[in-house]
CSV table of C-alpha atoms and ligand atoms in Angstrom, one decimal:
chain,number,residue,atom,x,y,z
A,26,MET,CA,-5.7,51.8,-5.4
A,27,ASN,CA,-7.0,54.9,-7.1
A,28,ARG,CA,-7.8,53.3,-10.5
A,29,PRO,CA,-10.5,50.6,-11.0
A,30,LYS,CA,-9.6,47.1,-10.0
A,31,ARG,CA,-9.1,45.0,-13.1
A,32,ILE,CA,-10.9,41.8,-13.1
A,33,ALA,CA,-10.5,38.7,-15.3
A,34,VAL,CA,-14.1,37.2,-15.5
A,35,LEU,CA,-13.9,33.5,-16.2
A,36,GLY,CA,-17.3,32.1,-17.1
A,37,ALA,CA,-18.5,35.5,-18.2
A,38,THR,CA,-21.6,34.3,-20.1
A,39,GLY,CA,-22.9,32.2,-17.2
A,40,SER,CA,-25.2,33.0,-14.2
A,41,ILE,CA,-22.4,34.1,-11.9
A,42,GLY,CA,-20.4,35.7,-14.7
A,43,ARG,CA,-23.3,38.0,-15.7
A,44,GLN,CA,-24.1,39.0,-12.2
A,45,THR,CA,-20.4,39.8,-11.7
A,46,LEU,CA,-20.6,42.1,-14.8
A,47,ASP,CA,-23.7,43.7,-13.3
A,48,ILE,CA,-21.6,44.6,-10.2
A,49,ILE,CA,-18.7,45.8,-12.4
A,50,GLU,CA,-21.1,48.0,-14.4
A,51,ARG,CA,-22.7,49.4,-11.2
A,52,TYR,CA,-19.4,50.5,-9.7
A,53,PRO,CA,-17.3,51.8,-12.6
A,54,ASN,CA,-15.0,53.7,-10.4
A,55,ARG,CA,-14.1,50.5,-8.5
A,56,TYR,CA,-14.1,47.8,-11.1
A,57,GLU,CA,-13.2,47.1,-14.8
A,58,ALA,CA,-13.6,43.9,-16.8
A,59,ALA,CA,-10.1,43.3,-18.2
A,60,ILE,CA,-10.7,39.8,-19.5
A,61,LEU,CA,-13.8,38.0,-20.4
A,62,ALA,CA,-13.7,34.2,-20.9
A,63,ALA,CA,-16.3,31.5,-21.6
A,64,GLY,CA,-16.7,27.9,-22.8
A,65,ARG,CA,-18.5,28.0,-26.2
A,66,ARG,CA,-21.4,30.5,-26.2
A,67,VAL,CA,-19.5,32.7,-28.7
A,68,ASP,CA,-22.4,35.0,-29.7
A,69,ASP,CA,-23.1,35.8,-26.1
A,70,LEU,CA,-19.4,36.4,-25.4
A,71,ILE,CA,-19.1,38.7,-28.4
A,72,ALA,CA,-22.1,40.7,-27.2
A,73,LEU,CA,-20.6,41.1,-23.7
A,74,ALA,CA,-17.2,42.1,-25.2
A,75,GLN,CA,-18.9,44.8,-27.3
A,76,LYS,CA,-20.6,46.1,-24.2
A,77,TYR,CA,-17.8,45.9,-21.6
A,78,ARG,CA,-14.8,46.4,-23.9
A,79,PRO,CA,-12.2,44.2,-22.1
A,80,ARG,CA,-8.6,44.1,-23.1
A,81,GLN,CA,-8.8,40.4,-24.1
A,82,VAL,CA,-11.5,37.8,-24.7
A,83,VAL,CA,-10.9,34.0,-24.5
A,84,ILE,CA,-13.0,31.1,-25.6
A,85,ALA,CA,-12.3,27.5,-24.4
A,86,ASP,CA,-13.6,25.9,-27.6
A,87,GLU,CA,-10.8,26.5,-30.2
A,88,SER,CA,-13.1,26.0,-33.2
A,89,LEU,CA,-14.9,29.2,-32.3
A,90,LEU,CA,-11.8,31.4,-32.5
A,91,PRO,CA,-12.2,32.7,-36.1
A,92,LYS,CA,-15.7,33.9,-35.3
A,93,LEU,CA,-14.5,35.6,-32.1
A,94,ARG,CA,-11.5,37.2,-33.8
A,95,SER,CA,-13.4,38.6,-36.8
A,96,ALA,CA,-16.0,40.2,-34.5
A,97,LEU,CA,-13.6,41.7,-31.9
A,98,GLU,CA,-10.4,42.5,-33.7
A,99,PRO,CA,-11.9,45.5,-35.4
A,100,LEU,CA,-12.6,46.8,-31.9
A,101,GLY,CA,-9.0,46.4,-30.9
A,102,ILE,CA,-9.9,43.6,-28.5
A,103,ALA,CA,-7.3,40.7,-28.4
A,104,THR,CA,-8.7,37.2,-28.7
A,105,ALA,CA,-7.4,33.7,-27.8
A,106,ALA,CA,-8.8,30.2,-27.6
A,107,GLY,CA,-8.3,26.9,-25.7
A,108,ALA,CA,-8.1,25.8,-22.1
A,109,ARG,CA,-4.4,26.6,-21.8
A,110,ALA,CA,-4.8,30.1,-23.2
A,111,LEU,CA,-7.7,30.7,-20.8
A,112,ALA,CA,-5.6,29.6,-17.8
A,113,GLU,CA,-2.6,31.7,-18.9
A,114,SER,CA,-4.7,34.8,-19.6
A,115,VAL,CA,-5.0,35.4,-15.8
A,116,GLU,CA,-1.3,35.9,-15.4
A,117,GLY,CA,-1.2,39.4,-17.2
A,118,ASP,CA,0.5,42.1,-15.2
A,119,ASP,CA,-2.5,44.3,-15.4
A,120,ILE,CA,-4.9,41.8,-13.8
A,121,ASP,CA,-5.7,42.5,-10.1
A,122,MET,CA,-8.2,39.8,-9.4
A,123,VAL,CA,-9.6,36.6,-11.1
A,124,LEU,CA,-13.3,35.7,-10.7
A,125,THR,CA,-13.5,32.0,-11.4
A,126,ALA,CA,-17.1,31.1,-12.5
A,127,THR,CA,-16.6,28.4,-15.1
A,128,VAL,CA,-18.3,25.1,-14.5
A,129,GLY,CA,-16.8,22.0,-13.0
A,130,TYR,CA,-13.2,20.7,-13.4
A,131,SER,CA,-12.4,23.5,-15.9
A,132,GLY,CA,-11.9,25.8,-12.9
A,133,LEU,CA,-8.8,24.1,-11.7
A,134,GLU,CA,-6.2,25.0,-14.3
A,135,PRO,CA,-6.8,28.8,-14.3
A,136,THR,CA,-6.9,28.8,-10.5
A,137,VAL,CA,-3.5,27.1,-10.3
A,138,HIS,CA,-2.1,29.7,-12.8
A,139,ALA,CA,-3.7,32.6,-10.8
A,140,ILE,CA,-2.1,31.4,-7.5
A,141,LYS,CA,1.3,30.9,-9.1
A,142,ALA,CA,1.1,34.5,-10.5
A,143,GLY,CA,0.0,35.7,-7.0
A,144,LYS,CA,-3.4,37.0,-8.2
A,145,ASP,CA,-6.3,37.4,-5.8
A,146,ILE,CA,-9.2,35.1,-6.5
A,147,ALA,CA,-13.0,35.6,-6.1
A,148,LEU,CA,-13.8,31.9,-6.2
A,149,ALA,CA,-17.2,30.8,-7.4
A,150,ASN,CA,-16.0,27.5,-9.0
A,151,LYS,CA,-16.2,25.3,-5.9
A,152,GLU,CA,-15.2,22.2,-7.9
A,153,THR,CA,-11.6,23.5,-7.9
A,154,LEU,CA,-11.4,22.9,-4.1
A,155,VAL,CA,-13.4,19.7,-4.3
A,156,VAL,CA,-11.1,18.2,-7.0
A,157,ALA,CA,-7.8,19.5,-5.6
A,158,GLY,CA,-8.3,21.3,-2.4
A,159,ASP,CA,-5.1,19.9,-0.8
A,160,LEU,CA,-3.0,21.0,-3.8
A,161,VAL,CA,-4.5,24.5,-3.8
A,162,GLY,CA,-3.8,24.7,-0.1
A,163,ARG,CA,-0.1,23.8,-0.7
A,164,LEU,CA,0.2,26.3,-3.6
A,165,LEU,CA,-1.3,29.1,-1.5
A,166,LYS,CA,1.4,28.7,1.2
A,167,GLY,CA,4.0,29.9,-1.2
A,168,SER,CA,1.9,32.7,-2.8
A,169,LYS,CA,0.5,36.1,-2.0
A,170,THR,CA,-2.9,35.1,-3.4
A,171,LYS,CA,-5.9,35.6,-1.2
A,172,ILE,CA,-9.1,33.7,-1.9
A,173,TYR,CA,-12.5,35.4,-1.4
A,174,PRO,CA,-15.4,33.0,-1.6
A,175,VAL,CA,-18.3,33.8,-3.8
A,176,ASP,CA,-20.5,30.8,-2.9
A,177,SER,CA,-23.2,32.3,-0.7
A,178,GLU,CA,-22.7,29.9,2.2
A,179,HIS,CA,-18.9,30.5,2.4
A,180,SER,CA,-19.4,34.2,2.0
A,181,ALA,CA,-21.8,34.0,5.0
A,182,ILE,CA,-19.2,32.1,7.0
A,183,ALA,CA,-16.5,34.6,6.1
A,184,GLN,CA,-18.8,37.4,7.2
A,185,CYS,CA,-19.6,35.6,10.5
A,186,LEU,CA,-15.8,35.1,11.1
A,187,GLN,CA,-15.0,38.8,10.8
A,188,GLY,CA,-13.4,39.9,14.1
A,189,GLU,CA,-13.3,36.3,15.4
A,190,ASP,CA,-10.5,34.0,16.3
A,191,ILE,CA,-10.7,30.8,14.2
A,192,SER,CA,-9.7,28.8,17.3
A,193,SER,CA,-13.0,29.8,19.0
A,194,VAL,CA,-15.1,28.2,16.3
A,195,GLU,CA,-17.0,25.1,17.5
A,196,ARG,CA,-18.9,24.2,14.2
A,197,LEU,CA,-19.8,25.5,10.8
A,198,LEU,CA,-23.5,25.1,10.0
A,199,ILE,CA,-24.0,25.2,6.2
A,200,THR,CA,-27.5,25.8,5.3
A,201,ALA,CA,-29.2,24.0,2.3
A,202,SER,CA,-32.5,24.8,0.7
A,203,GLY,CA,-33.1,21.0,0.2
A,204,GLY,CA,-33.7,21.6,-3.5
A,205,PRO,CA,-36.8,20.8,-5.5
A,206,PHE,CA,-37.1,17.2,-4.1
A,207,ARG,CA,-36.8,18.0,-0.4
A,208,THR,CA,-40.2,16.4,0.3
A,209,TRP,CA,-40.3,13.8,-2.5
A,210,PRO,CA,-40.2,10.1,-1.6
A,211,MET,CA,-37.4,8.0,-3.0
A,212,GLU,CA,-39.8,6.2,-5.5
A,213,ARG,CA,-41.0,9.5,-7.0
A,214,MET,CA,-37.4,10.8,-7.3
A,215,ALA,CA,-36.6,7.9,-9.6
A,216,THR,CA,-39.1,9.3,-12.0
A,217,ALA,CA,-37.9,12.9,-11.8
A,218,THR,CA,-37.3,14.6,-15.2
A,219,ALA,CA,-34.6,17.2,-16.0
A,220,ALA,CA,-37.3,19.8,-16.0
A,221,ASP,CA,-38.4,18.8,-12.5
A,222,ALA,CA,-34.8,18.9,-11.2
A,223,LEU,CA,-34.1,22.3,-12.9
A,224,ARG,CA,-37.0,23.9,-11.0
A,225,HIS,CA,-35.0,25.2,-8.0
A,226,PRO,CA,-37.3,26.7,-5.3
A,227,ASN,CA,-35.1,29.7,-4.4
A,228,TRP,CA,-32.1,30.3,-6.7
A,229,SER,CA,-31.8,30.8,-10.4
A,230,MET,CA,-28.4,29.2,-11.4
A,231,GLY,CA,-26.6,27.4,-14.2
A,232,ALA,CA,-28.0,23.9,-15.1
A,233,LYS,CA,-25.1,21.8,-13.6
A,234,ILE,CA,-25.2,23.4,-10.1
A,235,THR,CA,-29.1,23.2,-10.1
A,236,ILE,CA,-28.9,19.5,-10.6
A,237,ASP,CA,-26.2,19.2,-7.9
A,238,SER,CA,-28.6,21.1,-5.6
A,239,ALA,CA,-31.4,18.6,-6.4
A,240,THR,CA,-29.1,15.6,-5.5
A,241,MET,CA,-27.6,17.6,-2.6
A,242,LEU,CA,-24.2,16.8,-3.9
A,243,ASN,CA,-23.8,20.5,-4.0
A,244,LYS,CA,-24.0,20.6,-0.2
A,245,ALA,CA,-21.4,17.8,0.0
A,246,PHE,CA,-19.1,19.9,-2.2
A,247,GLU,CA,-19.7,22.9,0.0
A,248,ILE,CA,-18.7,21.0,3.1
A,249,ILE,CA,-15.4,20.1,1.3
A,250,GLU,CA,-15.0,23.7,0.1
A,251,ALA,CA,-15.5,25.0,3.7
A,252,HIS,CA,-13.0,22.6,5.0
A,253,HIS,CA,-10.3,23.8,2.6
A,254,LEU,CA,-11.3,27.5,2.9
A,255,PHE,CA,-11.4,27.8,6.6
A,256,GLY,CA,-9.3,24.9,7.8
A,257,ILE,CA,-12.0,23.5,10.1
A,258,ASP,CA,-12.0,19.7,10.8
A,259,PRO,CA,-14.6,17.8,8.7
A,260,GLU,CA,-16.4,16.5,11.8
A,261,ARG,CA,-17.2,20.1,12.8
A,262,ILE,CA,-18.9,21.0,9.5
A,263,GLU,CA,-22.6,20.2,9.2
A,264,ALA,CA,-25.4,20.8,6.7
A,265,VAL,CA,-28.7,22.1,8.0
A,266,VAL,CA,-31.8,22.2,5.7
A,267,HIS,CA,-33.4,25.6,5.8
A,268,PRO,CA,-35.9,25.8,3.0
A,269,GLN,CA,-36.4,29.6,2.9
A,270,SER,CA,-32.7,30.3,2.0
A,271,ILE,CA,-32.6,33.5,4.1
A,272,ILE,CA,-29.9,32.4,6.5
A,273,HIS,CA,-26.9,31.7,4.2
A,274,SER,CA,-24.9,29.8,6.8
A,275,MET,CA,-24.0,30.0,10.5
A,276,VAL,CA,-20.9,29.7,12.8
A,277,GLU,CA,-21.2,28.3,16.3
A,278,PHE,CA,-18.5,29.4,18.7
A,279,VAL,CA,-17.1,27.6,21.8
A,280,ASP,CA,-19.1,29.7,24.2
A,281,GLY,CA,-22.4,28.5,22.6
A,282,SER,CA,-23.0,31.7,20.6
A,283,VAL,CA,-24.2,31.2,17.0
A,284,LYS,CA,-23.7,33.9,14.4
A,285,ALA,CA,-25.8,33.8,11.2
A,286,GLN,CA,-25.7,35.9,8.0
A,287,LEU,CA,-29.0,36.7,6.5
A,288,GLY,CA,-30.1,38.3,3.2
A,289,VAL,CA,-32.4,37.8,0.2
A,290,PRO,CA,-31.3,34.9,-2.0
A,291,ASP,CA,-29.3,37.1,-4.5
A,292,MET,CA,-25.8,36.3,-5.6
A,293,HIS,CA,-25.0,39.9,-6.2
A,294,LEU,CA,-24.3,40.3,-2.5
A,295,PRO,CA,-21.6,37.6,-2.1
A,296,ILE,CA,-20.1,38.6,-5.5
A,297,ALA,CA,-19.8,42.2,-4.4
A,298,TYR,CA,-18.4,41.2,-1.0
A,299,ALA,CA,-15.7,39.0,-2.7
A,300,LEU,CA,-14.8,41.7,-5.3
A,301,GLY,CA,-14.5,44.2,-2.5
A,302,GLU,CA,-12.2,42.0,-0.5
A,303,LYS,CA,-14.8,42.0,2.4
A,304,GLN,CA,-15.7,45.7,2.0
A,305,ARG,CA,-19.4,46.3,1.9
A,306,LEU,CA,-20.8,48.2,-1.1
A,307,GLN,CA,-23.9,50.4,-0.9
A,308,GLY,CA,-26.8,48.9,-2.9
A,309,ALA,CA,-25.1,45.7,-3.9
A,310,SER,CA,-28.3,43.7,-3.3
A,311,LYS,CA,-31.9,44.1,-2.6
A,312,HIS,CA,-32.6,44.5,1.2
A,313,LEU,CA,-34.3,41.8,3.3
A,314,SER,CA,-37.8,42.5,4.7
A,315,LEU,CA,-38.1,40.1,7.5
A,316,ALA,CA,-41.9,40.7,7.7
A,317,ASP,CA,-42.0,38.8,4.3
A,318,TYR,CA,-40.5,35.7,6.0
A,319,THR,CA,-42.6,35.1,9.1
A,320,THR,CA,-41.3,31.5,9.5
A,321,LEU,CA,-37.7,30.4,9.2
A,322,THR,CA,-37.4,26.6,9.6
A,323,PHE,CA,-34.6,24.1,10.0
A,324,GLU,CA,-34.4,20.3,9.4
A,325,HIS,CA,-31.8,17.6,9.6
A,326,PRO,CA,-30.9,16.5,6.0
A,327,ASP,CA,-32.1,13.0,5.0
A,328,VAL,CA,-29.0,11.1,4.0
A,329,GLU,CA,-31.2,8.0,3.0
A,330,ARG,CA,-32.9,10.0,0.2
A,331,PHE,CA,-29.9,12.1,-0.6
A,332,PRO,CA,-27.0,9.7,-0.3
A,333,SER,CA,-24.7,12.1,-2.2
A,334,LEU,CA,-24.5,14.2,1.0
A,335,GLY,CA,-22.5,11.4,2.7
A,336,LEU,CA,-19.8,11.7,0.0
A,337,ALA,CA,-18.4,14.9,1.7
A,338,HIS,CA,-17.2,13.1,4.9
A,339,TYR,CA,-16.3,10.0,2.9
A,340,CYS,CA,-13.9,12.0,0.7
A,341,LEU,CA,-12.5,14.1,3.5
A,342,ALA,CA,-11.6,11.0,5.4
A,343,LYS,CA,-10.2,9.1,2.4
A,344,ARG,CA,-8.6,12.3,0.7
A,345,GLY,CA,-6.2,11.7,-2.2
A,346,THR,CA,-8.1,11.7,-5.5
A,347,SER,CA,-11.4,10.4,-4.1
A,348,ALA,CA,-13.3,13.8,-4.5
A,349,CYS,CA,-11.7,14.3,-7.9
A,350,THR,CA,-13.3,11.0,-9.0
A,351,VAL,CA,-16.7,12.0,-7.4
A,352,ASN,CA,-16.6,15.3,-9.3
A,353,ALA,CA,-15.6,13.7,-12.6
A,354,ALA,CA,-18.3,11.0,-12.4
A,355,ASN,CA,-20.9,13.6,-11.4
A,356,GLU,CA,-20.1,15.8,-14.3
A,357,ILE,CA,-20.6,12.9,-16.7
A,358,ALA,CA,-23.8,11.7,-14.9
A,359,VAL,CA,-25.3,15.2,-14.7
A,360,ALA,CA,-24.8,15.7,-18.5
A,361,ALA,CA,-26.3,12.3,-19.2
A,362,PHE,CA,-29.3,13.1,-16.9
A,363,LEU,CA,-29.8,16.5,-18.7
A,364,ASN,CA,-29.8,14.6,-22.0
A,365,ASP,CA,-32.4,12.2,-20.7
A,366,ARG,CA,-30.0,9.2,-20.9
A,367,ILE,CA,-30.3,8.2,-17.3
A,368,LYS,CA,-32.7,8.4,-14.3
A,369,PHE,CA,-32.2,11.0,-11.6
A,370,THR,CA,-31.4,8.3,-9.0
A,371,ASP,CA,-28.7,6.8,-11.4
A,372,ILE,CA,-26.5,9.9,-10.7
A,373,TYR,CA,-25.5,8.6,-7.3
A,374,ARG,CA,-25.1,5.0,-8.6
A,375,ILE,CA,-22.7,6.2,-11.3
A,376,ILE,CA,-20.6,8.1,-8.7
A,377,GLU,CA,-20.6,5.1,-6.4
A,378,HIS,CA,-19.6,2.7,-9.1
A,379,THR,CA,-16.8,5.1,-10.5
A,380,LEU,CA,-15.4,5.4,-7.0
A,381,LYS,CA,-15.0,1.6,-6.9
A,382,VAL,CA,-13.3,1.2,-10.3
A,383,ALA,CA,-11.2,4.3,-10.8
A,384,SER,CA,-7.5,4.5,-9.8
A,385,PHE,CA,-6.9,6.1,-6.4
A,386,VAL,CA,-3.8,8.2,-5.8
A,387,ALA,CA,-3.2,8.9,-2.1
A,388,GLU,CA,-0.8,11.9,-2.5
A,389,PRO,CA,-1.6,13.3,-5.9
A,390,ASP,CA,0.4,16.0,-7.7
A,391,TYR,CA,-1.2,18.1,-10.5
A,392,ASP,CA,-0.7,15.5,-13.2
A,393,ASP,CA,-2.3,12.8,-11.0
A,394,TYR,CA,-5.5,14.9,-10.8
A,395,VAL,CA,-5.5,15.4,-14.5
A,396,ALA,CA,-5.1,11.6,-15.1
A,397,VAL,CA,-7.7,10.6,-12.5
A,398,ASN,CA,-10.1,13.1,-13.8
A,399,SER,CA,-9.9,11.7,-17.4
A,400,GLU,CA,-9.9,8.1,-16.3
A,401,SER,CA,-12.9,8.7,-14.0
A,402,ARG,CA,-14.9,10.4,-16.7
A,403,ALA,CA,-14.2,7.5,-19.1
A,404,LYS,CA,-15.2,4.9,-16.4
A,405,ALA,CA,-18.4,6.8,-15.7
A,406,GLU,CA,-19.2,6.9,-19.5
A,407,GLU,CA,-18.6,3.1,-19.8
A,408,TYR,CA,-21.0,2.4,-16.9
A,409,ILE,CA,-23.7,4.6,-18.4
A,410,ALA,CA,-23.5,2.7,-21.6
A,411,CYS,CA,-24.3,-0.5,-19.7
A,412,LEU,CA,-27.2,1.0,-17.7
B,8,NAD,P1,-23.4,28.6,-15.8
B,8,NAD,O1,-23.6,27.3,-16.5
B,8,NAD,O2,-24.5,29.6,-15.8
B,8,NAD,O3,-22.1,29.3,-16.5
B,8,NAD,C1,-20.9,28.7,-16.7
B,8,NAD,C2,-19.9,29.5,-17.5
B,8,NAD,O4,-18.7,28.8,-17.6
B,8,NAD,C3,-20.3,30.0,-18.9
B,8,NAD,O5,-19.8,31.2,-19.1
B,8,NAD,C4,-19.6,28.9,-19.8
B,8,NAD,O6,-19.4,29.4,-21.0
B,8,NAD,C5,-18.4,28.7,-19.0
B,8,NAD,N1,-17.8,27.4,-19.2
B,8,NAD,C6,-18.4,26.2,-19.2
B,8,NAD,N2,-17.5,25.2,-19.5
B,8,NAD,C7,-16.3,25.8,-19.7
B,8,NAD,C8,-15.0,25.3,-20.0
B,8,NAD,N3,-14.8,24.0,-20.2
B,8,NAD,N4,-14.0,26.2,-20.0
B,8,NAD,C9,-14.2,27.5,-19.9
B,8,NAD,N5,-15.4,28.0,-19.6
B,8,NAD,C10,-16.5,27.2,-19.5
B,8,NAD,O7,-22.8,28.3,-14.4
B,8,NAD,P2,-23.0,29.1,-13.0
B,8,NAD,O8,-24.3,28.8,-12.4
B,8,NAD,O9,-22.7,30.5,-13.3
B,8,NAD,O10,-21.8,28.5,-12.1
B,8,NAD,C11,-20.5,28.7,-12.3
B,8,NAD,C12,-19.7,28.2,-11.1
B,8,NAD,O11,-20.1,29.0,-9.9
B,8,NAD,C13,-19.9,26.8,-10.8
B,8,NAD,O12,-18.7,26.2,-10.3
B,8,NAD,C14,-20.9,26.8,-9.6
B,8,NAD,O13,-20.9,25.7,-8.8
B,8,NAD,C15,-20.6,28.1,-8.9
B,8,NAD,N6,-21.7,28.7,-8.2
B,8,NAD,C16,-22.7,29.2,-8.8
B,8,NAD,C17,-23.8,29.8,-8.1
B,8,NAD,C18,-25.0,30.4,-8.8
B,8,NAD,O14,-25.8,31.0,-8.2
B,8,NAD,N7,-25.1,30.2,-10.1
B,8,NAD,C19,-23.7,29.9,-6.7
B,8,NAD,C20,-22.6,29.4,-6.1
B,8,NAD,C21,-21.5,28.8,-6.8
B,9,MG,MG1,-23.8,27.6,-2.4
């Protein structure tokens, strides 16, 4: 391609969205932001549109459309609003790649549209594969879409798998920082505030994924994500706690060899590797100075203190809509925790309870996921009201 690749950046105002725009800005001959989309931070979205001059800007919250329109129409930038418009925006003939970096369940609909339109996807929104990985897998079979993972662990695994035969993989070892409560006893975790949980030791990320890292549900989600991305059986995917976050994940092969990918904890690198379809770009990230990290350590995760971790293998065995329910209950619980409505340790209780009471569909189609997501959210809310 001798013109810049045109990217639809979904979740443009967020942590991954902004780092993606950094990469687009740094390599103007390679990339162009064709669409910017976000949830409801309209002022931030307007400022980004004024800077990056995309063809179209979409906001999920429809009440914010008049403000968006009056700011951007004079610049000749088309505007639209609503979840449906956001999902449909990725289908444009001029779009070469879709970067999905919205939070939570909202990633599913645009991903489905992108696959149906045959667009390549740089996938940051892991919840899409957690909620409906089986459906996404089925849709991919009939599509020319390729998915390039942005999540640092999955980017690491994709890098380790370059030049390898997938049948020679013994295990995937997904590294986890352990989050801010890695060394906290259970009783102390019950008293953790949102500010405590938002203090991630190594990564600066959006609030929701930071809380998921503190419960380690993020790691459970990443095990599910890895299963769907690489087709490796769940029993051959493990989490390893590595507090320094320098090794981003590892692949063990049948001959006993283990390959690891290392780098400073900086999402610019996996974003650039995904946008480049596994091509390496000069200067994408700061370089690692190993002398600054004289000890790299590894621990088994503690499933007693972090019961959410166990949900990965539970959901991958039960399948159907189980992980959709876990994701929905978690989104409600995390929002309640951030608003000081529940204790940190209630997050897991809410998920566990919702799994018991929500409907389960063994072979869901798209509409079943939509229905189970809504029902699970409502059940989680009802339970929170009784806590
Ligand atoms: P963030 O909270 O910083 O940003 C989220 C973005 O999504 C914002 O632009 C927001 O406006 C938009 N958004 C929120 N709700 C929306 C909705 N209903 N419809 C449309 N847009 C909506 O989040 P983040 O940390 O950038 O994470 C984004 C995704 O990337 C998540 O799925 C997360 O798990 C994944 N991820 C993030 C990191 C990281 O380092 N931040 C690493 C790996 C994976
Ligand atoms: Mg990750």
